[in-house]
PDB file of C-alpha atoms in Angstrom:
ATOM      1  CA  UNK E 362     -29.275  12.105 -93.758  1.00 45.00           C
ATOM      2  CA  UNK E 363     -28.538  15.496 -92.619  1.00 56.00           C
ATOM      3  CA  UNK E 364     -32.291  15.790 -91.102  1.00 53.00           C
ATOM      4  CA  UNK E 365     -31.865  12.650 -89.484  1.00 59.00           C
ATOM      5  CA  UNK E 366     -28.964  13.512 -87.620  1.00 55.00           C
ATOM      6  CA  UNK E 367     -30.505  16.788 -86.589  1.00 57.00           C
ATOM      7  CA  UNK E 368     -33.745  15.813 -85.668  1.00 62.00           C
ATOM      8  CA  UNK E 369     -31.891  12.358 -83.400  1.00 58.00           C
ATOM      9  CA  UNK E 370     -29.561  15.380 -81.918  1.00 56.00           C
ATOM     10  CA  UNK E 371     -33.019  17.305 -81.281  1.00 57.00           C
ATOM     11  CA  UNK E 372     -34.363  14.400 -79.803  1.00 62.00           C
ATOM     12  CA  UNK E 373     -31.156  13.858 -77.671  1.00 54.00           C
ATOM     13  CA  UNK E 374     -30.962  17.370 -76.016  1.00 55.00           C
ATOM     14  CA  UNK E 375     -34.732  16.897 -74.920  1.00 55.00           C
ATOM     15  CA  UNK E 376     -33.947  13.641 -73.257  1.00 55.00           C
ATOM     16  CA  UNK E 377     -31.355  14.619 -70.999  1.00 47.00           C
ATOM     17  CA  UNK E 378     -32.949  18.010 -69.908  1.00 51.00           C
ATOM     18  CA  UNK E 379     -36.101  16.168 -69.367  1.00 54.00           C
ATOM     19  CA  UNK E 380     -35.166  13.022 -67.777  1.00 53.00           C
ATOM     20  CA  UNK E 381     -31.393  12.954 -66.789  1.00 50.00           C
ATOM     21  CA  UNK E 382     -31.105  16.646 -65.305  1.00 49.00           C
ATOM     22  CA  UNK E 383     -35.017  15.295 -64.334  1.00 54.00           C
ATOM     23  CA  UNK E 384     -36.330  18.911 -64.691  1.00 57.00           C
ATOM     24  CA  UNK E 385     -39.805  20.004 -63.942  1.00 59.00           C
ATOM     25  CA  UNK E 386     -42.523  18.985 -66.073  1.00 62.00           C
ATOM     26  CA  UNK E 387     -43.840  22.527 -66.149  1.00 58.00           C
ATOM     27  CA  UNK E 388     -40.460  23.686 -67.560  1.00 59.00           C
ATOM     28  CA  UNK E 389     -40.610  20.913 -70.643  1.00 53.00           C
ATOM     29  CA  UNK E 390     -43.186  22.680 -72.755  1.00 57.00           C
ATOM     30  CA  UNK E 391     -40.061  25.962 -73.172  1.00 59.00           C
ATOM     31  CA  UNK E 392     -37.437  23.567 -74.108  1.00 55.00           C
ATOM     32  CA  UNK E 393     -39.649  21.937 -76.753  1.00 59.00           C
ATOM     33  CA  UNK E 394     -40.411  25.289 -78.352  1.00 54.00           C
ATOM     34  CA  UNK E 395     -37.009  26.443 -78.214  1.00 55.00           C
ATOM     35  CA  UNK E 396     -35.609  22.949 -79.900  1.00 53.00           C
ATOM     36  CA  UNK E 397     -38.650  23.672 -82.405  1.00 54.00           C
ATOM     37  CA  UNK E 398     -38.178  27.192 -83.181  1.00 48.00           C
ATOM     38  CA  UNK E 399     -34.220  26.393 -83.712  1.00 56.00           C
ATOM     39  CA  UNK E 400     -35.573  23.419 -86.095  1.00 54.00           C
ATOM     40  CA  UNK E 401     -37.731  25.700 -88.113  1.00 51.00           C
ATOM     41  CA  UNK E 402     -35.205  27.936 -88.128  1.00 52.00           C
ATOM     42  CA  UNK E 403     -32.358  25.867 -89.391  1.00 53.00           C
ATOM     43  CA  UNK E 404     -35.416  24.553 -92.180  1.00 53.00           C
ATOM     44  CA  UNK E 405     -35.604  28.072 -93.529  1.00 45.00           C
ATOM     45  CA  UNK E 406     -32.228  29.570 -93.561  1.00 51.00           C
ATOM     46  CA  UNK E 407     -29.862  26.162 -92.883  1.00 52.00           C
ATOM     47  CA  UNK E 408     -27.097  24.817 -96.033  1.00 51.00           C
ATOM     48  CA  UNK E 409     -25.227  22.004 -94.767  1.00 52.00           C
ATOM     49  CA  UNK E 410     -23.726  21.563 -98.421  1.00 53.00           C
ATOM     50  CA  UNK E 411     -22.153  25.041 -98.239  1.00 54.00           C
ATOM     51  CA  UNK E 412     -19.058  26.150 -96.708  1.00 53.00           C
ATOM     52  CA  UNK E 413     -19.105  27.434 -93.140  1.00 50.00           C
ATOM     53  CA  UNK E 414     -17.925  31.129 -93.063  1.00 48.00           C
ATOM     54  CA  UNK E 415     -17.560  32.102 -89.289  1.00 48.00           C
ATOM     55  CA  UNK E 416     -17.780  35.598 -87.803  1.00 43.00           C
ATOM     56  CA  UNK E 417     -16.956  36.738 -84.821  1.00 43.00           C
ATOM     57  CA  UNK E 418     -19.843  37.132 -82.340  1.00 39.00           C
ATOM     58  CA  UNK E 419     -21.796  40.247 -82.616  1.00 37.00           C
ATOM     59  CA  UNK E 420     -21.148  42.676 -79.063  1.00 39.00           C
ATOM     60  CA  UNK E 421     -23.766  43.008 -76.816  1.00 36.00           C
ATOM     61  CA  UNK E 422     -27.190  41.362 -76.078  1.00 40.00           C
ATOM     62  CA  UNK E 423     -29.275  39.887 -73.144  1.00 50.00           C
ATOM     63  CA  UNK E 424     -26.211  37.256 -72.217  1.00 51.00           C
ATOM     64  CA  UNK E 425     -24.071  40.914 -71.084  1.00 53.00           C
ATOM     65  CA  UNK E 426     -22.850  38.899 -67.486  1.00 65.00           C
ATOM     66  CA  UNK E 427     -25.567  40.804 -65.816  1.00 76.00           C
ATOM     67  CA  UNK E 428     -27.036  37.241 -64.835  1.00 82.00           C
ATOM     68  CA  UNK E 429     -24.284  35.767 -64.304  1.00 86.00           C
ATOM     69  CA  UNK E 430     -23.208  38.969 -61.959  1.00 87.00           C
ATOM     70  CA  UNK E 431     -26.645  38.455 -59.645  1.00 87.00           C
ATOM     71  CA  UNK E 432     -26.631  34.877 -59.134  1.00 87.00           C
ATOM     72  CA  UNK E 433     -23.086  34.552 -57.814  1.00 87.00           C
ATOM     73  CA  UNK E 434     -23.730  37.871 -55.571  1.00 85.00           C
ATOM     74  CA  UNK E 435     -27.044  35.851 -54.661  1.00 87.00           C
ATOM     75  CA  UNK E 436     -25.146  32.996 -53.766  1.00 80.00           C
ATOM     76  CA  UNK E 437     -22.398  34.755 -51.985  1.00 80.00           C
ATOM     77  CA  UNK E 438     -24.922  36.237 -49.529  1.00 77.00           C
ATOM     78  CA  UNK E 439     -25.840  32.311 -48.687  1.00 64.00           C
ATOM     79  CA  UNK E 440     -28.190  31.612 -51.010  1.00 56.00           C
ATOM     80  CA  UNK E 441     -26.269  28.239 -52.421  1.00 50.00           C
ATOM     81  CA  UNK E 442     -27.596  26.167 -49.807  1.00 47.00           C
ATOM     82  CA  UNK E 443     -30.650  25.255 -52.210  1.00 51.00           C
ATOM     83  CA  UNK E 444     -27.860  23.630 -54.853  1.00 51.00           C
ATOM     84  CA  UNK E 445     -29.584  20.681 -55.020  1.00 59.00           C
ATOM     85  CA  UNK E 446     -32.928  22.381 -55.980  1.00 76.00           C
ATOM     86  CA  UNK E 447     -33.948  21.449 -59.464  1.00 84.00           C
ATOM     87  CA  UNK E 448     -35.960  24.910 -60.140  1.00 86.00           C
ATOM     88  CA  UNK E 449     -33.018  26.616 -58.942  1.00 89.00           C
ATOM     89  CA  UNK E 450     -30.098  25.015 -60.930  1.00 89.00           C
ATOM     90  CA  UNK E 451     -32.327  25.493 -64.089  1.00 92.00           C
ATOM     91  CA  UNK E 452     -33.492  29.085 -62.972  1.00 92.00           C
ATOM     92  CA  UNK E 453     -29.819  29.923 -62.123  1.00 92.00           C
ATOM     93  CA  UNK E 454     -28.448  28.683 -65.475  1.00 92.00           C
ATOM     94  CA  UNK E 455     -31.189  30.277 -67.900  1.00 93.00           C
ATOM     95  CA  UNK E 456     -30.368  33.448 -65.791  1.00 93.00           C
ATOM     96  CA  UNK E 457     -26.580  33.203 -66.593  1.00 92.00           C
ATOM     97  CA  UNK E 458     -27.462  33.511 -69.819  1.00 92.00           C
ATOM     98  CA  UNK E 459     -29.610  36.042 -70.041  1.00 91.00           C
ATOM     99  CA  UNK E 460     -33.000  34.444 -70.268  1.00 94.00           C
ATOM    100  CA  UNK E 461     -34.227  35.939 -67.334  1.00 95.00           C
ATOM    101  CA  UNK E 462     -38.173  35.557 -68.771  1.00 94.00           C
ATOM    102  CA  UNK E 463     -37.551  31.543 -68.720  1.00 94.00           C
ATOM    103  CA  UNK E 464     -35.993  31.610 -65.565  1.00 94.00           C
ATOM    104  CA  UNK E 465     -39.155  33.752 -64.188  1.00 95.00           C
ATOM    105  CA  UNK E 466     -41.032  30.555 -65.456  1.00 94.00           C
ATOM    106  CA  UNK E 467     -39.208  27.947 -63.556  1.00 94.00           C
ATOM    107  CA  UNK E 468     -39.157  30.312 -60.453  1.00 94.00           C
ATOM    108  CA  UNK E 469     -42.837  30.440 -60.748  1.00 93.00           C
ATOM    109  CA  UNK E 470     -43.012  26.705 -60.423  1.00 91.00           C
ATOM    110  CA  UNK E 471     -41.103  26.976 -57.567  1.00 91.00           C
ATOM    111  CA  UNK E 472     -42.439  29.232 -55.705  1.00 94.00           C
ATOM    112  CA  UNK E 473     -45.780  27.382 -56.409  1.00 93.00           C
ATOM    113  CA  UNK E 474     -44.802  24.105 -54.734  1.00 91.00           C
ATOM    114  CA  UNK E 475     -43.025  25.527 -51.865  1.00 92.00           C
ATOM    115  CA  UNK E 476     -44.740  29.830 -51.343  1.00 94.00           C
ATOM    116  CA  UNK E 477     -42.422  29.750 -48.638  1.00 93.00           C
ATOM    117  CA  UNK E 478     -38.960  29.141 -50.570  1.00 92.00           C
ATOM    118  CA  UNK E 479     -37.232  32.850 -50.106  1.00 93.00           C
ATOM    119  CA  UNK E 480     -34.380  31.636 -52.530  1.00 92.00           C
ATOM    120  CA  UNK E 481     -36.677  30.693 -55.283  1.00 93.00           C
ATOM    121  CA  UNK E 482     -38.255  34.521 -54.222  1.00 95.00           C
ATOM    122  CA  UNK E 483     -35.567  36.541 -54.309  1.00 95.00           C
ATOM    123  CA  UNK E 484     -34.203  34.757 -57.904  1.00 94.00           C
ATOM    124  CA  UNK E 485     -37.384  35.948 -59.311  1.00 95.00           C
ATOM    125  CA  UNK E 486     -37.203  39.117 -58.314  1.00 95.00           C
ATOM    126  CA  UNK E 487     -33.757  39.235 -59.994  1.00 95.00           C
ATOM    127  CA  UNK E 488     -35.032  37.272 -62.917  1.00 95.00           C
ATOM    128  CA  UNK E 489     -38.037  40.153 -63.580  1.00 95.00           C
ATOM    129  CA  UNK E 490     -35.616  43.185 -63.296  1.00 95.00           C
ATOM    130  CA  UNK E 491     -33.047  41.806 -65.492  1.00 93.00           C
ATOM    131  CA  UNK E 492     -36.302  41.197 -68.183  1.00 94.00           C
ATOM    132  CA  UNK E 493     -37.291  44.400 -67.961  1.00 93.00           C
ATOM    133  CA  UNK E 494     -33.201  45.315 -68.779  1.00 90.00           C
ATOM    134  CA  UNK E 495     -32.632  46.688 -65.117  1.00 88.00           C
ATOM    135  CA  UNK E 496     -36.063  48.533 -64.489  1.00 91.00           C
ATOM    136  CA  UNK E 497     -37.898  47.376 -61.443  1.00 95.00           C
ATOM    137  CA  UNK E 498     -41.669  46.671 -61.864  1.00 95.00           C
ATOM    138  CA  UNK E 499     -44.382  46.133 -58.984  1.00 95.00           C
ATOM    139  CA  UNK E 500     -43.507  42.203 -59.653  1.00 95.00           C
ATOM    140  CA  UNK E 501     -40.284  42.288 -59.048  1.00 96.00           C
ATOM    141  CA  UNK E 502     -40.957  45.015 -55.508  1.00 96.00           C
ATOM    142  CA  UNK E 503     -43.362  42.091 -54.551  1.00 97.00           C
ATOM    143  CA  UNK E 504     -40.825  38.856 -55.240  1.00 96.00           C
ATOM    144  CA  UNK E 505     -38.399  40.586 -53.334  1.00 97.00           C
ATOM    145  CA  UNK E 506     -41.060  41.490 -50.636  1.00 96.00           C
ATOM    146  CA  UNK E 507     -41.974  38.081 -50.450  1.00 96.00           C
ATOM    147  CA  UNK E 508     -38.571  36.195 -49.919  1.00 95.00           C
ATOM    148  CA  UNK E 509     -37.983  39.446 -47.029  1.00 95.00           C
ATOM    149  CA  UNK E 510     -41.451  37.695 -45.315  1.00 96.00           C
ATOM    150  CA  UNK E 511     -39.839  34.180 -45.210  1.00 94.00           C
ATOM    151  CA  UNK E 512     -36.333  34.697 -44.273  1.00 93.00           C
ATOM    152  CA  UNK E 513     -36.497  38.207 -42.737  1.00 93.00           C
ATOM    153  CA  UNK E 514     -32.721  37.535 -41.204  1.00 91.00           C
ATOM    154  CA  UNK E 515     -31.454  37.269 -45.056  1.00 92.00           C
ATOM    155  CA  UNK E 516     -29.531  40.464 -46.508  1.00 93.00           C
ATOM    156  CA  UNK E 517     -30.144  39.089 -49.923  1.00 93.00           C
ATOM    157  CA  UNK E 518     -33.643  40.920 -50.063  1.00 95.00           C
ATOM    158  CA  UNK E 519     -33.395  44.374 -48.787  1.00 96.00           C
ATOM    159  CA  UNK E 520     -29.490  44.313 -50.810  1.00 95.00           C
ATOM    160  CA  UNK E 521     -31.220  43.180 -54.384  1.00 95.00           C
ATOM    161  CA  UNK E 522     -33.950  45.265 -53.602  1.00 96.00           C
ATOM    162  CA  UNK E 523     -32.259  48.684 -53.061  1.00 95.00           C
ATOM    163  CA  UNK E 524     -29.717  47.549 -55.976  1.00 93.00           C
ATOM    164  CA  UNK E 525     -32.906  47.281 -58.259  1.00 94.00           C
ATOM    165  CA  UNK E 526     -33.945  51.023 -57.144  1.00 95.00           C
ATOM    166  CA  UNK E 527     -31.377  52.706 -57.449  1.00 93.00           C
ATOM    167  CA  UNK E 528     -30.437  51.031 -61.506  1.00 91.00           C
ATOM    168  CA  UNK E 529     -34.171  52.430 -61.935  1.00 92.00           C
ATOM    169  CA  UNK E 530     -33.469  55.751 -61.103  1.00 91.00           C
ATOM    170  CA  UNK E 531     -34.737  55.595 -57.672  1.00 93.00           C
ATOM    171  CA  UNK E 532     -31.639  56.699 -56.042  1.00 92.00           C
ATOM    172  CA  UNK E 533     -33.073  58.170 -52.220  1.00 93.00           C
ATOM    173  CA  UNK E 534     -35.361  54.669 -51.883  1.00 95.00           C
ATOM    174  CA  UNK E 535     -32.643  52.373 -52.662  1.00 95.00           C
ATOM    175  CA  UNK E 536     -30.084  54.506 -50.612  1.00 95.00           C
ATOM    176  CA  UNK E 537     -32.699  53.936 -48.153  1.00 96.00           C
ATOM    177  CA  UNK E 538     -33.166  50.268 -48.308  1.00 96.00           C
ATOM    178  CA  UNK E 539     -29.646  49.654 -47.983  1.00 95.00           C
ATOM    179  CA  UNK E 540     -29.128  52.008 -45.210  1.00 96.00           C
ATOM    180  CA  UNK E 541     -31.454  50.120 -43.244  1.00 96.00           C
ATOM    181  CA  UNK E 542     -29.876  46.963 -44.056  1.00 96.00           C
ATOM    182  CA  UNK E 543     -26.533  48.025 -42.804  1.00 96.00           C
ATOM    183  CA  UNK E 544     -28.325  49.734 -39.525  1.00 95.00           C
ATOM    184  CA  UNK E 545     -29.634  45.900 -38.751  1.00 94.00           C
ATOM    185  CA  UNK E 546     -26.488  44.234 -39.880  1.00 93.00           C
ATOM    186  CA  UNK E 547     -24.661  42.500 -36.861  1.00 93.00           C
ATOM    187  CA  UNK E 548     -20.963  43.613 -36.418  1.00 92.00           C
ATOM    188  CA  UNK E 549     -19.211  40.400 -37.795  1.00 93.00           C
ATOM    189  CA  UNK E 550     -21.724  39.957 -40.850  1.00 91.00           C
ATOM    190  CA  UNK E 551     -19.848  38.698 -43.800  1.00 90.00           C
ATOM    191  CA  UNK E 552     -21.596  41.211 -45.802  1.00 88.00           C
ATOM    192  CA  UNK E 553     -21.197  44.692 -43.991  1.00 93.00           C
ATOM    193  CA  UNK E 554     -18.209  45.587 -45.212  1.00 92.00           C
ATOM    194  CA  UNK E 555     -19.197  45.225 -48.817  1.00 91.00           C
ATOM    195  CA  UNK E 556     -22.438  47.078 -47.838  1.00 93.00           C
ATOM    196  CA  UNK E 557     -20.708  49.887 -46.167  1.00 94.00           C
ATOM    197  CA  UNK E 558     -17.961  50.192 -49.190  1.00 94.00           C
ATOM    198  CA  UNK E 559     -20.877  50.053 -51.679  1.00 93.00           C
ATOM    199  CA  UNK E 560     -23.045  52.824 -49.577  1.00 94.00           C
ATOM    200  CA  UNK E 561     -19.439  54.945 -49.619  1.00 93.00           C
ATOM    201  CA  UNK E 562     -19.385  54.734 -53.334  1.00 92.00           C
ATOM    202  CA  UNK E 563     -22.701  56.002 -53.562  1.00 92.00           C
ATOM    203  CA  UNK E 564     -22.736  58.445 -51.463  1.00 92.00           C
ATOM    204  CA  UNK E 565     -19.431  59.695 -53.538  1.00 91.00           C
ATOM    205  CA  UNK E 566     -22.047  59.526 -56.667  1.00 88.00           C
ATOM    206  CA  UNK E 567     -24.841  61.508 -54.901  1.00 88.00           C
ATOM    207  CA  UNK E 568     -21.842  64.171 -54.424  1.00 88.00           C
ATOM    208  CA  UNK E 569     -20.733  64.597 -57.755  1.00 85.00           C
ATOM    209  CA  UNK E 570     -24.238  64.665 -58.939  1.00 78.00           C
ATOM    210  CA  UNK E 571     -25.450  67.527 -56.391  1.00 74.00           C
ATOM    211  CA  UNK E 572     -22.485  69.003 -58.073  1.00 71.00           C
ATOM    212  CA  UNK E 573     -22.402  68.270 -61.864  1.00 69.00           C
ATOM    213  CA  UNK E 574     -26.225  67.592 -61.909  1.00 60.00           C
ATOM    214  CA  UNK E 575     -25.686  64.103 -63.297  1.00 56.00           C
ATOM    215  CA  UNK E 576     -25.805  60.668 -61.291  1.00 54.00           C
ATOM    216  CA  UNK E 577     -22.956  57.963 -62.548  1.00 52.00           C
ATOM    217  CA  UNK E 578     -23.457  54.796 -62.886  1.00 55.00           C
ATOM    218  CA  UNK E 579     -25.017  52.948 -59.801  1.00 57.00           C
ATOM    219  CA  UNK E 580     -23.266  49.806 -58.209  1.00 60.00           C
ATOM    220  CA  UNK E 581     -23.332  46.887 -59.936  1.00 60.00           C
ATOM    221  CA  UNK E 582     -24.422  43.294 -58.318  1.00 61.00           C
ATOM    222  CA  UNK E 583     -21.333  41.308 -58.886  1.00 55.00           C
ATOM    223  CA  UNK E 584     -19.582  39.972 -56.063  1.00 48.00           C
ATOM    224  CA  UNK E 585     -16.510  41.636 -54.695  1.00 50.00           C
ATOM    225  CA  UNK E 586     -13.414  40.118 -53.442  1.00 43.00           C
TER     226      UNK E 586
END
């Protein structure tokens, strides 16, 4: 009875992502082997009969708020005007919790139907640096490269962009990129004075490391208020 129930709930999830949330096709073959692999799972180490015996959540892990961090900061710099975008809202919410390879996927589908979508660009380019923990790889240089070519006007690229150098260890090029930003910013852009504060602070860091020989942490990509 047990099986049943699990295999109905199974069943259940699959339905709704698939045809109530009406995701893409592309993105049903990662839900199945996720519902699978938690089946199999559950078959080898699962005891319904015994007593639960909770612990508290081990510290740490992909689902850090990193995600969660980027996409709001994404969306704060006008990127929520896609909401209604299916690859987004599924990209955006495997990215919140830290399964920025998945979200790559989706991106990938959406970027495929529309090469043009800069949104759907720069979330991949966030999706690929938070896979590879922070480090930015040629991918991620050419996502964020690509959504700069459709909406050159955005901030989101260059910003993301430098952000992603300078968490690499990259500190002159992404002090670089953002520099340039703020030289093309208008005067009343929502964004300067976050951009200028954030350039301050590393500036500050680029100080104490010409004299302690060691760079602090960078800025991170969550929104300010």
């Amino acid at each position: 009875m047990t099986w049943a129930a699990i295999a109905a709930l199974a069943l259940a999830a699959f339905a709704v992502f698939a045809f109530i949330l009406r995701a893409p096709r592309s993105t049903w073959h990662i839900v199945g082997a996720a519902l699978f692999v938690g089946l199999a799972g559950y078959a080898v180490q699962g005891a319904p009969d015994r007593p639960g015996s909770p612990k508290t959540p081990a510290q740490g892990g992909r689902d850090d708020g990193t995600g969660a961090a980027a996409v709001a900061a994404r969306q704060q710099m006008g990127g929520a005007g896609l909401a209604g975008d299916q690859h987004m809202i599924i990209a955006d919410a495997l990215a919140r919790h830290g399964q920025f390879a998945e979200a790559a996927e989706v991106l990938r589908g959406a970027v495929e139907r529309n090469p043009d979508n800069a949104e759907a660009w720069l979330a991949m380019g966030n999706a690929l640096t938070g896979h590879a923990e922070g480090t930015i790889s040629p991918a991620a240089i050419f996502a964020f490269g690509r959504a700069a070519r459709a909406e050159p006007a955005s901030p989101g690229p260059p910003f993301f962009l430098g952000l992603a150098l300078l968490r690499s260890g990259r500190v002159g090029e992404g002090r670089a990129v953002w520099a340039d930003l703020l030289a093309r910013s208008p005067a009343d852009a929502p964004w300067r004075g976050d951009l200028e504060q954030r350039l301050g602070q590393l500036d500050a860091l680029i100080a104490r490391q010409d004299e302690t020989g060691a760079l602090a942490e960078p800025p991170r990509a969550g929104p300010r208020e």
